[in-house]
Coordinates of C-alpha atoms in Angstrom, one line a residue:
X151 CA 0.0 0.0 0.0
X152 CA 1.3 3.5 -0.8
X153 CA 2.4 5.5 2.2
X154 CA -0.1 7.7 3.8
X155 CA 0.6 11.4 3.3
X156 CA 0.4 13.6 6.3
X157 CA -0.8 17.1 5.5
X158 CA 1.6 19.9 6.4
X159 CA 0.7 22.2 9.2
X160 CA -0.4 25.7 8.2
X161 CA 2.2 28.4 9.1
X162 CA 1.4 30.1 12.4
X163 CA 1.6 33.9 12.7
X164 CA 4.6 35.2 14.7
X165 CA 4.0 35.6 18.4
X166 CA 3.6 39.1 19.5
X167 CA 6.4 40.4 21.8
X168 CA 5.8 40.1 25.5
X169 CA 5.1 43.4 27.2
X170 CA 7.4 44.2 30.1
X171 CA 5.6 44.3 33.4
X172 CA 5.4 47.8 35.0
X173 CA 7.2 47.6 38.3
X174 CA 5.2 50.7 39.5
X175 CA 1.8 49.0 38.8
X176 CA -0.1 47.9 41.9
X177 CA -0.6 44.2 41.4
X178 CA -1.4 42.6 44.8
X179 CA -2.5 39.3 43.2
X180 CA 1.0 38.9 41.7
X181 CA 2.5 39.5 45.1
X182 CA 0.2 36.9 46.6
X183 CA 1.2 34.4 43.9
X184 CA 4.9 35.1 44.7
X185 CA 4.3 34.2 48.3
X186 CA 3.6 37.7 49.7
X187 CA 0.8 38.7 51.9
X188 CA -2.5 39.7 50.4
X189 CA -2.6 43.4 49.7
X190 CA 1.2 43.8 50.0
X191 CA 2.7 46.7 48.0
X192 CA 4.6 45.9 44.8
X193 CA 8.4 45.8 44.8
X194 CA 10.0 49.2 44.5
X195 CA 10.8 50.5 41.0
X196 CA 14.3 50.3 39.7
X197 CA 16.4 53.3 40.7
X198 CA 16.9 55.9 37.9
X199 CA 20.1 57.4 36.8
X200 CA 21.7 59.4 39.6
X201 CA 23.0 62.9 38.8
X202 CA 25.6 64.8 40.7
X203 CA 24.3 67.7 42.8
X204 CA 24.8 71.1 41.3
X205 CA 27.1 73.7 42.9
X206 CA 25.2 76.7 44.3
X207 CA 26.0 80.0 46.0
X208 CA 27.2 79.4 49.5
X209 CA 28.5 75.9 48.9
X210 CA 32.1 75.0 49.6
X211 CA 34.0 73.6 46.7
X212 CA 37.3 71.7 46.7
X213 CA 39.3 72.7 43.7
X214 CA 41.9 70.0 42.8
X215 CA 44.5 71.6 40.5
X216 CA 46.6 69.3 38.3
X217 CA 46.2 66.6 40.9
X218 CA 48.8 68.0 43.3
X219 CA 47.3 71.2 44.7
X220 CA 44.0 71.7 46.6
X221 CA 42.1 74.7 47.7
X222 CA 38.8 75.2 49.5
X223 CA 36.6 78.0 48.1
X224 CA 33.2 79.3 49.0
X225 CA 31.1 80.2 46.0
X226 CA 29.8 83.7 45.8
X227 CA 28.3 85.8 43.0
X228 CA 31.1 87.4 41.1
X229 CA 33.6 85.7 43.4
X230 CA 37.2 85.2 42.4
X231 CA 40.1 82.9 43.4
X232 CA 43.8 82.3 42.7
X233 CA 44.2 79.2 40.4
X234 CA 47.7 78.4 39.5
X235 CA 49.6 81.5 38.3
X236 CA 46.4 83.3 37.5
X237 CA 44.9 85.8 40.0
X238 CA 41.3 86.9 40.2
X239 CA 39.8 84.0 38.2
X240 CA 36.0 84.4 38.1
X241 CA 34.1 81.5 39.7
X242 CA 30.8 82.3 38.0
X243 CA 31.1 79.3 35.6
X244 CA 30.9 77.0 38.6
X245 CA 27.5 78.1 39.8
X246 CA 24.9 75.7 38.5
X247 CA 27.4 73.2 37.2
X248 CA 27.5 69.7 38.7
X249 CA 30.1 68.7 41.2
X250 CA 33.0 66.8 39.6
X251 CA 33.2 69.1 36.5
X252 CA 36.6 69.7 35.1
X253 CA 37.8 73.1 33.9
X254 CA 40.9 74.6 32.3
X255 CA 42.4 78.0 33.0
X256 CA 44.0 79.3 29.8
X257 CA 46.4 82.2 29.3
X258 CA 43.5 84.7 29.6
X259 CA 42.7 83.5 33.2
X260 CA 39.2 82.3 32.4
X261 CA 37.6 79.0 33.4
X262 CA 36.6 76.9 30.4
X263 CA 35.1 73.4 30.4
X264 CA 38.0 70.9 29.9
X265 CA 38.4 69.2 26.5
X266 CA 39.5 65.6 26.2
X267 CA 43.0 64.9 25.2
X268 CA 43.6 64.4 21.4
X269 CA 44.0 60.7 20.5
X270 CA 47.5 61.2 19.3
X271 CA 48.6 62.3 22.8
X272 CA 47.5 58.9 24.3
X273 CA 49.6 55.9 23.7
X274 CA 47.0 53.2 22.9
X275 CA 47.6 49.5 22.3
X276 CA 47.7 49.9 18.5
X277 CA 50.3 52.6 18.7
X278 CA 52.4 50.6 21.2
X279 CA 52.3 47.4 19.1
X280 CA 53.1 49.3 15.9
X281 CA 56.0 51.5 16.9
X282 CA 57.2 50.6 20.4
X283 CA 59.5 47.9 19.2
X284 CA 61.3 50.2 16.7
X285 CA 62.0 53.1 19.0
X286 CA 64.5 53.4 21.8
X287 CA 65.2 56.2 24.3
X288 CA 68.8 55.2 24.8
X289 CA 70.1 57.7 22.3
X290 CA 67.7 60.5 23.3
X291 CA 69.6 63.2 25.2
X292 CA 67.6 66.4 25.4
X293 CA 68.3 67.2 29.1
X294 CA 71.9 68.4 28.8
X295 CA 71.9 71.8 27.1
X296 CA 68.3 72.0 25.8
X297 CA 69.6 72.1 22.3
X298 CA 66.9 69.8 21.0
X299 CA 64.2 72.4 21.6
X300 CA 64.1 75.1 19.0
X301 CA 61.8 77.4 21.0
X302 CA 63.5 79.3 23.8
X303 CA 61.9 81.1 26.7
X304 CA 61.5 84.3 24.8
X305 CA 59.6 82.6 22.1
X306 CA 57.3 80.9 24.6
X307 CA 56.7 84.3 26.4
X308 CA 55.8 85.8 23.0
X309 CA 53.4 83.1 22.2
X310 CA 51.7 83.6 25.5
X311 CA 51.4 87.3 25.0
X312 CA 49.8 86.6 21.6
X313 CA 47.1 84.6 23.4
X314 CA 48.2 81.1 22.3
X315 CA 46.4 78.6 24.5
X316 CA 48.1 75.9 26.6
X317 CA 47.2 73.0 24.3
X318 CA 48.4 74.9 21.2
X319 CA 51.6 75.8 23.0
X320 CA 52.3 72.2 24.0
X321 CA 51.7 71.2 20.3
X322 CA 54.2 73.8 19.2
X323 CA 56.8 72.6 21.8
X324 CA 56.3 69.0 20.6
X325 CA 56.7 70.0 16.9
X326 CA 59.8 72.1 17.6
X327 CA 61.5 69.3 19.6
X328 CA 64.1 67.4 17.5
X329 CA 63.9 64.3 19.8
X330 CA 60.1 64.0 20.2
X331 CA 59.6 61.8 17.2
X332 CA 62.4 59.5 18.3
X333 CA 60.9 58.8 21.7
X334 CA 58.8 55.8 22.4
X335 CA 55.0 56.1 22.7
X336 CA 55.3 56.0 26.5
X337 CA 57.9 58.7 26.5
X338 CA 55.9 60.9 24.2
X339 CA 52.8 60.7 26.4
X340 CA 54.9 61.5 29.5
X341 CA 56.4 64.5 27.7
X342 CA 53.1 65.9 26.7
X343 CA 51.6 65.5 30.2
X344 CA 54.6 67.2 31.8
X345 CA 54.3 70.2 29.5
X346 CA 50.6 70.4 30.0
X347 CA 51.0 70.6 33.8
X348 CA 53.4 73.4 33.3
X349 CA 51.6 75.5 30.8
X350 CA 47.9 74.6 31.4
X351 CA 46.1 74.5 34.7
X352 CA 43.4 71.8 34.8
X353 CA 41.2 71.9 37.9
X354 CA 38.3 69.7 39.1
X355 CA 35.5 71.0 41.3
X356 CA 35.1 68.2 43.8
X357 CA 32.4 67.8 46.3
X358 CA 33.8 68.2 49.8
X359 CA 32.9 64.7 51.0
X360 CA 34.7 63.4 54.1
X361 CA 37.0 61.3 51.9
X362 CA 37.9 64.3 49.6
X363 CA 38.4 66.6 52.6
X364 CA 40.6 64.0 54.4
X365 CA 42.6 63.4 51.2
X366 CA 43.2 67.1 50.6
X367 CA 44.3 67.7 54.2
X368 CA 46.5 64.7 54.3
X369 CA 48.5 66.0 51.3
X370 CA 48.2 69.7 52.1
X371 CA 48.2 70.1 55.9
X372 CA 48.3 66.7 57.6
X373 CA 49.0 68.1 61.0
X374 CA 45.6 69.7 61.1
X375 CA 44.0 66.3 61.1
X376 CA 46.6 64.5 63.2
X377 CA 47.8 62.7 60.1
X378 CA 44.6 60.7 59.7
X379 CA 44.5 59.0 56.3
X380 CA 41.3 58.5 54.4
X381 CA 41.5 54.7 54.5
X382 CA 41.8 54.9 58.3
X383 CA 38.8 57.3 58.4
X384 CA 36.7 54.8 56.5
X385 CA 37.8 52.0 58.8
X386 CA 36.7 54.1 61.9
X387 CA 33.3 54.7 60.4
X388 CA 32.8 51.0 59.6
X389 CA 34.1 49.7 62.9
X390 CA 32.2 52.5 64.8
X391 CA 28.9 51.4 63.2
X392 CA 28.1 54.9 62.1
X393 CA 24.6 54.8 60.4
X394 CA 21.1 56.2 60.6
X395 CA 19.3 56.3 63.9
X396 CA 22.6 55.8 65.8
X397 CA 23.9 57.8 68.7
X398 CA 27.7 57.6 68.7
X399 CA 30.2 59.3 71.1
X400 CA 33.1 60.8 69.1
X401 CA 36.2 62.1 71.0
X402 CA 38.7 63.5 68.5
X403 CA 41.2 66.2 68.0
X404 CA 41.3 66.1 64.2
X405 CA 39.7 69.5 63.6
X406 CA 36.2 68.1 63.3
X407 CA 37.0 65.7 60.5
X408 CA 35.6 62.6 62.1
X409 CA 32.6 64.4 63.7
X410 CA 31.6 65.8 60.3
X411 CA 32.1 62.4 58.6
X412 CA 29.9 60.7 61.2
X413 CA 27.2 63.4 60.9
X414 CA 27.3 63.0 57.1
X415 CA 26.9 59.2 57.5
X416 CA 23.9 59.6 59.8
X417 CA 22.2 61.9 57.4
X418 CA 20.4 63.9 60.1
X419 CA 18.8 60.8 61.6
X420 CA 20.4 60.3 65.0
X421 CA 22.6 62.2 67.4
X422 CA 26.4 62.8 67.2
X423 CA 28.0 63.8 70.5
X424 CA 31.4 65.4 70.1
X425 CA 33.0 64.9 73.5
X426 CA 35.9 67.0 74.7
X427 CA 38.1 66.9 77.7
X428 CA 38.7 70.6 78.3
X429 CA 36.3 73.3 79.3
X430 CA 35.8 74.6 75.8
X431 CA 35.1 72.4 72.8
X432 CA 37.8 71.9 70.2
X433 CA 37.8 73.4 66.8
X434 CA 35.3 71.8 64.4
X435 CA 36.2 74.0 61.4
X436 CA 36.8 71.1 59.1
X437 CA 33.3 69.8 59.7
X438 CA 32.0 73.1 58.4
X439 CA 33.7 72.5 55.1
X440 CA 31.5 69.5 54.2
X441 CA 28.3 71.3 53.1
X442 CA 26.3 69.6 55.9
X443 CA 22.6 70.2 55.7
X444 CA 20.6 71.7 58.5
X445 CA 19.4 68.3 59.8
X446 CA 23.0 67.0 59.7
X447 CA 24.4 70.0 61.5
X448 CA 21.7 70.1 64.1
X449 CA 22.4 66.5 64.9
X450 CA 25.8 67.4 66.3
X451 CA 26.2 68.5 69.9
X452 CA 29.3 69.1 71.9
X453 CA 29.6 68.0 75.5
X454 CA 32.4 67.6 78.1
X455 CA 33.1 64.0 78.8
X456 CA 33.6 64.8 82.5
X457 CA 30.0 65.9 82.7
X458 CA 28.8 62.8 80.9
X459 CA 30.8 60.6 83.3
X460 CA 29.5 62.5 86.4
X461 CA 25.9 62.3 85.2
X462 CA 26.3 58.5 84.7
X463 CA 27.8 58.2 88.2
X464 CA 24.7 60.0 89.6
X465 CA 22.4 57.6 87.8
X466 CA 24.5 54.6 89.1
X467 CA 24.2 55.9 92.6
X468 CA 20.4 55.5 92.4
X469 CA 19.5 59.0 91.2
X470 CA 21.0 60.8 94.1
X471 CA 21.7 64.4 93.4
X472 CA 19.2 64.6 90.5
X473 CA 16.5 66.2 92.6
X474 CA 18.9 68.7 94.1
X475 CA 20.1 69.6 90.6
X476 CA 16.6 70.0 89.5
X477 CA 15.8 72.2 92.5
X478 CA 18.8 74.3 91.8
X479 CA 17.9 74.7 88.2
X480 CA 14.3 75.6 89.1
X481 CA 15.6 78.1 91.7
X482 CA 17.9 79.6 89.1
X483 CA 15.0 79.8 86.6
X484 CA 12.9 81.5 89.3
X485 CA 15.7 84.0 89.9
X486 CA 16.0 84.8 86.2
X487 CA 12.2 85.2 85.9
X488 CA 12.2 87.5 88.9
X489 CA 15.1 89.6 87.5
X490 CA 13.3 89.8 84.2
X491 CA 10.1 90.9 86.0
X492 CA 11.9 93.6 87.9
X493 CA 13.6 94.8 84.8
X494 CA 10.3 94.9 82.9
X495 CA 8.6 96.8 85.7
X496 CA 11.4 99.4 85.7
X497 CA 11.0 99.7 81.9
X498 CA 7.2 100.3 82.3
X499 CA 7.8 103.0 84.8
X500 CA 10.4 104.7 82.6
X501 CA 8.1 104.4 79.7
X502 CA 5.3 106.1 81.6
X503 CA 7.5 109.0 82.5
X504 CA 8.3 109.4 78.8
X505 CA 12.0 109.5 79.2
X506 CA 13.0 106.7 76.9
X507 CA 10.8 107.1 73.9
X508 CA 13.9 107.4 71.6
X509 CA 15.3 104.2 73.2
X510 CA 12.2 102.3 72.4
X511 CA 12.4 103.4 68.8
X512 CA 16.0 102.3 68.6
X513 CA 15.0 98.9 70.1
X514 CA 12.3 98.5 67.5
X515 CA 14.8 99.2 64.8
X516 CA 17.3 96.7 66.3
X517 CA 14.6 94.0 66.4
X518 CA 14.1 94.1 62.6
X519 CA 15.8 91.0 61.2
X520 CA 18.6 91.8 58.8
X521 CA 18.6 90.5 55.3
X522 CA 20.7 87.4 54.8
X523 CA 23.0 87.3 51.8
X524 CA 22.4 84.8 49.0
X525 CA 23.5 81.3 49.9
X526 CA 23.7 82.0 53.6
X527 CA 23.6 79.0 55.8
X528 CA 24.1 78.6 59.5
X529 CA 27.4 76.9 60.5
X530 CA 26.8 77.1 64.2
X531 CA 27.2 73.8 66.2
X532 CA 25.3 73.9 69.5
X533 CA 26.6 72.7 72.9
X534 CA 24.6 70.0 74.7
X535 CA 22.2 71.4 77.4
X536 CA 22.2 70.0 80.9
X537 CA 19.0 68.2 80.2
X538 CA 20.4 66.6 77.1
X539 CA 23.5 65.5 79.0
X540 CA 21.3 64.0 81.7
X541 CA 19.3 62.1 79.1
X542 CA 22.4 60.9 77.3
X543 CA 23.9 59.5 80.5
X544 CA 20.8 57.5 81.3
X545 CA 21.8 53.8 81.6
X546 CA 18.8 52.8 79.5
X547 CA 19.9 55.2 76.8
X548 CA 23.7 54.6 76.3
X549 CA 25.7 55.5 73.3
X550 CA 25.5 53.1 70.4
X551 CA 29.3 53.3 69.7
X552 CA 32.5 55.1 70.6
X553 CA 35.1 56.5 68.2
X554 CA 38.3 57.8 69.8
X555 CA 40.9 59.6 67.8
X556 CA 42.8 61.8 70.2
X557 CA 46.5 60.8 70.3
X558 CA 47.1 63.1 73.3
X559 CA 44.9 60.9 75.5
X560 CA 46.1 57.5 76.8
X561 CA 43.9 54.9 75.2
X562 CA 43.8 52.6 78.2
X563 CA 42.8 55.4 80.6
X564 CA 40.3 56.9 78.2
X565 CA 38.6 53.6 77.5
X566 CA 38.4 52.8 81.2
X567 CA 36.4 56.0 81.7
X568 CA 34.3 56.0 78.5
X569 CA 33.3 52.4 78.0
X570 CA 30.7 52.5 80.8
X571 CA 28.9 55.2 78.9
X572 CA 28.1 52.7 76.0
X573 CA 25.2 50.5 75.6
X574 CA 25.7 46.7 76.1
X575 CA 27.7 45.1 73.2
X576 CA 28.2 48.5 71.6
X577 CA 31.3 48.7 69.3
X578 CA 34.2 51.0 69.8
X579 CA 37.2 52.0 67.6
X580 CA 40.3 53.8 68.7
X581 CA 42.8 55.3 66.3
X582 CA 46.4 56.2 67.0
X583 CA 49.5 56.8 64.9
X584 CA 51.5 54.6 67.3
X585 CA 50.9 50.9 68.0
X586 CA 52.3 50.7 71.5
X587 CA 49.6 52.6 73.4
X588 CA 46.9 50.6 71.6
X589 CA 48.7 47.3 72.4
X590 CA 48.8 48.2 76.1
X591 CA 45.0 49.1 76.0
X592 CA 44.3 45.8 74.3
X593 CA 46.2 43.9 77.0
X594 CA 44.3 45.7 79.8
X595 CA 40.9 45.1 78.1
X596 CA 41.7 41.4 77.8
X597 CA 42.8 41.0 81.4
X598 CA 39.7 42.8 82.7
X599 CA 37.3 41.0 80.3
X600 CA 35.9 44.4 79.4
X601 CA 35.4 43.7 75.7
X602 CA 35.2 40.9 73.2
X603 CA 36.2 40.7 69.5
X604 CA 39.3 42.7 70.2
X605 CA 41.5 43.4 67.1
X606 CA 44.4 45.6 66.5
X607 CA 45.0 46.3 62.8
X608 CA 47.0 48.6 60.6
X609 CA 45.4 50.0 57.4
X610 CA 47.7 49.9 54.4
X611 CA 47.4 52.0 51.3
X612 CA 49.5 52.5 48.2
X613 CA 48.6 54.4 45.0
X614 CA 48.8 52.5 41.6
X615 CA 49.2 53.8 38.1
X616 CA 46.5 52.3 35.9
X617 CA 47.4 52.6 32.2
X618 CA 47.4 50.2 29.3
X619 CA 50.2 47.7 29.8
X620 CA 51.7 50.0 32.5
X621 CA 49.8 49.2 35.7
X622 CA 52.1 49.2 38.6
X623 CA 52.5 50.9 42.0
X624 CA 53.7 54.5 41.9
X625 CA 57.4 55.0 42.3
X626 CA 57.1 57.7 44.9
X627 CA 54.8 57.1 47.9
X628 CA 54.3 58.6 51.3
X629 CA 56.5 57.2 54.0
X630 CA 55.1 55.9 57.2
X631 CA 51.9 54.3 58.2
X632 CA 48.3 55.3 58.2
X633 CA 48.1 54.6 61.9
X634 CA 46.6 51.7 63.9
X635 CA 43.0 51.0 64.9
X636 CA 41.9 49.1 68.0
X637 CA 38.3 47.8 67.9
X638 CA 36.0 45.6 69.9
X639 CA 32.6 45.3 71.6
X640 CA 32.1 46.3 75.2
X641 CA 30.8 44.0 77.9
X642 CA 28.8 45.7 80.7
X643 CA 30.2 45.6 84.2
X644 CA 27.1 43.9 85.6
X645 CA 27.4 41.1 83.0
X646 CA 31.1 40.6 83.8
X647 CA 30.3 40.3 87.5
X648 CA 27.5 37.9 86.8
X649 CA 29.6 35.6 84.6
X650 CA 32.5 35.6 87.2
X651 CA 30.1 35.3 90.2
X652 CA 32.0 38.0 92.1
X653 CA 30.7 39.9 95.0
X654 CA 31.2 43.6 95.6
X655 CA 34.5 43.1 97.5
X656 CA 36.0 40.8 94.8
X657 CA 34.9 43.1 92.1
X658 CA 36.6 46.1 93.9
X659 CA 39.8 44.0 94.3
X660 CA 39.8 43.2 90.6
X661 CA 39.3 46.8 89.6
X662 CA 42.3 47.8 91.8
X663 CA 44.6 45.1 90.5
X664 CA 43.6 45.7 86.9
X665 CA 41.7 42.5 86.5
X666 CA 44.5 40.1 87.7
X667 CA 43.6 37.2 89.9

């Protein structure tokens, strides 16, 4: 029998493309199918493209010039600054531009948006593979009498007076060099970069983040921040558990660098207590350079650590002295009210006599608020009030972490006094540029069983050059270390006594002997 023929299937129309689900659409049934609760909100939409914030009047901008000079400037309308060899450079082009923009200052002393380098100035892989094997710098000697350069200093000065830009001047120098064509592609790129740094100022308007400020001060004026490096700063923030809704205690003598970094990390949600040992708080000028918002600035409060320790001691004594202190404060308030009332009565009497009518007019004029300039922002950091200090010292409150960066203080003594202010299991981080004081503090904490997870580590940092086929550490690097960091988690005194089973007399003996049996 002949084989049975099977009819061919008719061609099907192409399937329409599947529509992408809208993440913003409210689809509670889909969430239920995925295992979510009925009526649960949909997953959040994907984040959009982030843009850098724009520079405005009143902002502080960190100008990085040619990668080796830094300057902090405050933007003002028609403001000027000294950039390189140029004086009175107008800063109006920065207003409204995003942070991170790069500019060039040409011979006319005007800021222009930077242009990318020409491709012939960059030694790419094709150029290296094509000509690097045929060229050699062994016979290139243009550093002896400068005879290889046809343009002398008078010709260069004449070109500058004629208004020739920095890039055009570097091109003329490369064309007039008798040895430029004989150099390898690496040497040509290095030659061009060297001449550009000399005849053209390129600056980048950086946002004064804690890392940028720490980096600038470390290269410019490291003594102002006690030689804290930015990698050590990041380690302190991480080990100190600085985050939203936290309440850390920061004791530092770094000009406000760490206080400002912690406040910026909290984002205005929490409380940063800048403790100090003297009667007056230390300088926090560096924190004022970070463009902190009102919420972030208001979250900072300065307080003497002696008052915090005394307030905690009063709480530990069963609240003795609190009522007396409250009565004293009430009496002082009554005295102030009485003095104000007497003064007001005298003012009413004098006003009835009509002797100080002119003084009242002057007082009315003085009460008129003055007009703030454009971009004005408050940079005042308040001191903690007695009520706030009493609340912060409450045992149920406690600080969520401790960051100590004061090399003048002995770490062991400071930790012995400050650790009782922390909440149970709160982390702490101590920085010092010497390892021996931290090692002694580590040994004392171990013997007294005051903390767990104790680590003493040294941050290590070295810059690298990242270029095609030339990635290696930089030849010149800063000598010395970035300091040492001691970290751990505190154990409350009551918990230590409970675990050891000590009575009050034994605990007192352990405290006197430093924890030794």
